[in-house]
CSV table of C-alpha atoms in Angstrom, one decimal:
chain,number,residue,atom,x,y,z
A,1,UNK,CA,3.5,-21.0,33.1
A,2,UNK,CA,4.3,-18.3,35.6
A,3,UNK,CA,2.9,-14.8,35.2
A,4,UNK,CA,6.0,-13.2,33.8
A,5,UNK,CA,6.3,-15.8,31.1
A,6,UNK,CA,2.6,-15.5,30.4
A,7,UNK,CA,2.8,-11.8,29.8
A,8,UNK,CA,6.0,-12.2,27.9
A,9,UNK,CA,4.4,-14.8,25.6
A,10,UNK,CA,1.5,-12.4,24.9
A,11,UNK,CA,3.9,-9.4,24.3
A,12,UNK,CA,6.3,-11.3,22.0
A,13,UNK,CA,3.5,-13.0,20.0
A,14,UNK,CA,1.9,-9.5,19.5
A,15,UNK,CA,5.2,-7.9,18.4
A,16,UNK,CA,6.0,-10.7,16.0
A,17,UNK,CA,2.6,-10.6,14.5
A,18,UNK,CA,2.7,-6.8,14.1
A,19,UNK,CA,6.2,-7.1,12.5
A,20,UNK,CA,5.0,-9.7,10.0
A,21,UNK,CA,2.0,-7.6,9.2
A,22,UNK,CA,4.2,-4.6,8.6
A,23,UNK,CA,6.4,-6.7,6.3
A,24,UNK,CA,3.4,-7.9,4.3
A,25,UNK,CA,2.2,-4.4,4.1
A,26,UNK,CA,5.6,-3.1,2.9
A,27,UNK,CA,6.0,-5.9,0.3
A,28,UNK,CA,2.4,-6.4,-1.1
A,29,UNK,CA,0.5,-3.2,-0.7
A,30,UNK,CA,0.9,-0.2,-3.0
A,31,UNK,CA,2.3,2.9,-1.5
A,32,UNK,CA,-0.4,4.2,0.8
A,33,UNK,CA,-0.6,6.7,3.6
A,34,UNK,CA,0.3,4.4,6.4
A,35,UNK,CA,2.2,6.2,9.1
A,36,UNK,CA,5.1,3.9,9.3
A,37,UNK,CA,5.7,3.9,5.6
A,38,UNK,CA,6.3,7.6,5.8
A,39,UNK,CA,9.6,6.8,7.5
A,40,UNK,CA,10.4,3.3,6.1
A,41,UNK,CA,9.5,3.7,2.4
A,42,UNK,CA,12.6,5.8,1.8
A,43,UNK,CA,14.8,3.0,3.1
A,44,UNK,CA,12.9,0.3,1.2
A,45,UNK,CA,12.2,2.2,-2.0
A,46,UNK,CA,14.3,-0.2,-4.1
A,47,UNK,CA,12.5,-3.3,-2.7
A,48,UNK,CA,10.4,-4.8,-5.4
A,49,UNK,CA,6.6,-4.5,-4.8
A,50,UNK,CA,4.7,-7.7,-5.3
A,51,UNK,CA,1.3,-6.6,-6.4
A,52,UNK,CA,-1.4,-9.1,-5.3
A,53,UNK,CA,-5.2,-8.8,-5.5
A,54,UNK,CA,-5.5,-11.7,-3.1
A,55,UNK,CA,-7.8,-10.6,-0.3
A,56,UNK,CA,-5.9,-12.7,2.3
A,57,UNK,CA,-2.7,-10.9,1.6
A,58,UNK,CA,-4.4,-7.5,1.2
A,59,UNK,CA,-6.2,-7.8,4.6
A,60,UNK,CA,-3.4,-9.6,6.5
A,61,UNK,CA,-1.9,-6.3,7.8
A,62,UNK,CA,-5.3,-5.3,9.2
A,63,UNK,CA,-5.8,-8.8,10.7
A,64,UNK,CA,-2.3,-8.6,12.1
A,65,UNK,CA,-3.0,-5.2,13.8
A,66,UNK,CA,-6.3,-6.4,15.3
A,67,UNK,CA,-4.6,-9.6,16.6
A,68,UNK,CA,-1.4,-8.0,17.8
A,69,UNK,CA,-2.6,-4.9,19.7
A,70,UNK,CA,-4.7,-6.7,22.3
A,71,UNK,CA,-1.8,-9.1,23.0
A,72,UNK,CA,0.7,-6.3,23.3
A,73,UNK,CA,-1.7,-4.4,25.5
A,74,UNK,CA,-2.4,-7.4,27.8
A,75,UNK,CA,1.4,-8.1,27.9
A,76,UNK,CA,2.3,-4.5,28.8
A,77,UNK,CA,-0.6,-3.8,31.2
A,78,UNK,CA,-0.5,-7.3,32.8
A,79,UNK,CA,-4.2,-7.6,33.0
A,80,UNK,CA,-5.9,-10.7,34.2
A,81,UNK,CA,-8.3,-12.8,32.2
A,82,UNK,CA,-11.4,-10.8,33.0
A,83,UNK,CA,-9.7,-7.8,31.2
A,84,UNK,CA,-9.1,-9.9,28.0
A,85,UNK,CA,-12.5,-9.7,26.5
A,86,UNK,CA,-12.7,-5.9,27.2
A,87,UNK,CA,-9.2,-5.4,25.7
A,88,UNK,CA,-10.1,-7.4,22.6
A,89,UNK,CA,-13.4,-5.6,22.2
A,90,UNK,CA,-11.7,-2.3,22.6
A,91,UNK,CA,-9.2,-3.0,19.8
A,92,UNK,CA,-11.7,-4.5,17.5
A,93,UNK,CA,-14.0,-1.4,18.0
A,94,UNK,CA,-11.0,1.0,17.4
A,95,UNK,CA,-9.9,-0.8,14.3
A,96,UNK,CA,-13.5,-0.9,13.0
A,97,UNK,CA,-13.9,2.9,13.6
A,98,UNK,CA,-10.8,3.6,11.7
A,99,UNK,CA,-11.9,1.4,8.8
A,100,UNK,CA,-15.4,3.1,8.8
A,101,UNK,CA,-13.5,6.4,8.8
A,102,UNK,CA,-12.1,5.5,5.4
A,103,UNK,CA,-15.7,5.1,4.2
A,104,UNK,CA,-16.9,8.4,5.7
A,105,UNK,CA,-13.9,10.3,4.6
A,106,UNK,CA,-15.1,14.0,5.0
A,107,UNK,CA,-16.9,13.4,8.3
A,108,UNK,CA,-13.8,11.6,9.7
A,109,UNK,CA,-11.5,14.4,8.7
A,110,UNK,CA,-13.8,17.1,10.0
A,111,UNK,CA,-13.6,15.4,13.5
A,112,UNK,CA,-9.8,15.4,13.7
A,113,UNK,CA,-8.6,18.2,16.0
A,114,UNK,CA,-6.1,20.6,14.3
A,115,UNK,CA,-3.6,20.1,17.1
A,116,UNK,CA,-3.0,16.5,15.8
A,117,UNK,CA,-1.0,18.0,12.9
A,118,UNK,CA,1.8,18.8,15.3
A,119,UNK,CA,1.8,15.5,17.2
A,120,UNK,CA,4.0,12.7,15.9
A,121,UNK,CA,2.0,9.6,14.9
A,122,UNK,CA,-1.3,11.6,14.7
A,123,UNK,CA,-0.2,14.1,12.1
A,124,UNK,CA,-1.0,11.6,9.3
A,125,UNK,CA,-4.6,11.0,10.2
A,126,UNK,CA,-6.0,13.2,7.5
A,127,UNK,CA,-4.2,11.3,4.8
A,128,UNK,CA,-5.2,8.0,6.3
A,129,UNK,CA,-8.9,8.8,6.0
A,130,UNK,CA,-8.8,10.8,2.8
A,131,UNK,CA,-6.6,8.3,0.8
A,132,UNK,CA,-7.4,5.0,2.5
A,133,UNK,CA,-9.9,2.6,1.0
A,134,UNK,CA,-12.7,1.1,3.0
A,135,UNK,CA,-12.7,-2.6,2.5
A,136,UNK,CA,-15.3,-5.1,4.0
A,137,UNK,CA,-12.6,-7.8,3.9
A,138,UNK,CA,-10.6,-5.6,6.3
A,139,UNK,CA,-13.6,-5.5,8.6
A,140,UNK,CA,-13.9,-9.3,8.6
A,141,UNK,CA,-10.2,-9.5,9.2
A,142,UNK,CA,-10.5,-7.2,12.2
A,143,UNK,CA,-13.2,-9.4,13.7
A,144,UNK,CA,-11.1,-12.6,13.1
A,145,UNK,CA,-7.9,-11.0,14.5
A,146,UNK,CA,-9.7,-9.8,17.7
A,147,UNK,CA,-11.3,-13.2,18.1
A,148,UNK,CA,-8.0,-15.0,17.6
A,149,UNK,CA,-6.3,-12.6,20.0
A,150,UNK,CA,-8.9,-13.5,22.7
A,151,UNK,CA,-8.4,-17.2,22.1
A,152,UNK,CA,-4.6,-16.8,22.4
A,153,UNK,CA,-4.9,-14.7,25.5
A,154,UNK,CA,-7.3,-17.2,27.1
A,155,UNK,CA,-4.9,-20.1,26.4
A,156,UNK,CA,-1.9,-18.2,27.8
A,157,UNK,CA,-3.7,-17.4,31.1
A,158,UNK,CA,-3.2,-19.9,34.0
A,159,UNK,CA,-6.1,-22.2,34.8
A,160,UNK,CA,-7.6,-21.4,38.2
A,161,UNK,CA,-6.3,-23.6,40.9
A,162,UNK,CA,-9.4,-25.5,42.1
A,163,UNK,CA,-7.7,-26.8,45.3
A,164,UNK,CA,-6.9,-23.2,46.5
A,165,UNK,CA,-10.4,-22.0,45.6
A,166,UNK,CA,-12.0,-24.3,48.1
A,167,UNK,CA,-14.6,-26.9,47.7
A,168,UNK,CA,-18.4,-26.4,47.7
A,169,UNK,CA,-18.9,-29.9,48.9
A,170,UNK,CA,-17.1,-30.6,52.2
C-alpha cells in the first residue's frame, strides 16, 4: 500500500466511523447539547427517536469519536508510525477530559474562557458540561476506541523494508 493510499484509508475509515457515530447519536440518544445537533436537529426533528438503554448503543458515539479522531488526524497530518501512539493517547486524553468535565460541571464551566461564546463550535461548551452526563461506560468506550484506532493505524502503516535497512550480519 503506497503512502497516499495508506493515509486515505485512515482518513476515510475515520470519517465513515464518525458519520456512523453521529447517525447513532441522532437516532438513539435523547436530545442533548451536542454541538452538531444544534444545527441538525431542526432538519431531523420528525425522525423517530429509538430510545435504548443498551450501553453499547449509548456509548457507541463516544467510541466512534475516540476511534475516528486519531485516524482522521493521522490521515490529514500524514504522520509516520512513531506518531501513532502519541496521536491516539492525545485523543483518548482529550475525550476523557471532556467526559470528566461532565462530572465536575461547575469547575469545568468556570475554566471556559468567555471568548468561546463568540467562536463557532466552542460556543456550546457550557451546555455540554452543564447538561451532559458523566458515564463510566463512555470512559471505557474511549479507551477501547483509542486502542482500536492504534491497532488500525499500525496495520495500515507499511512494514519496514528489511533489505533497505541493511543487515547486522554481513
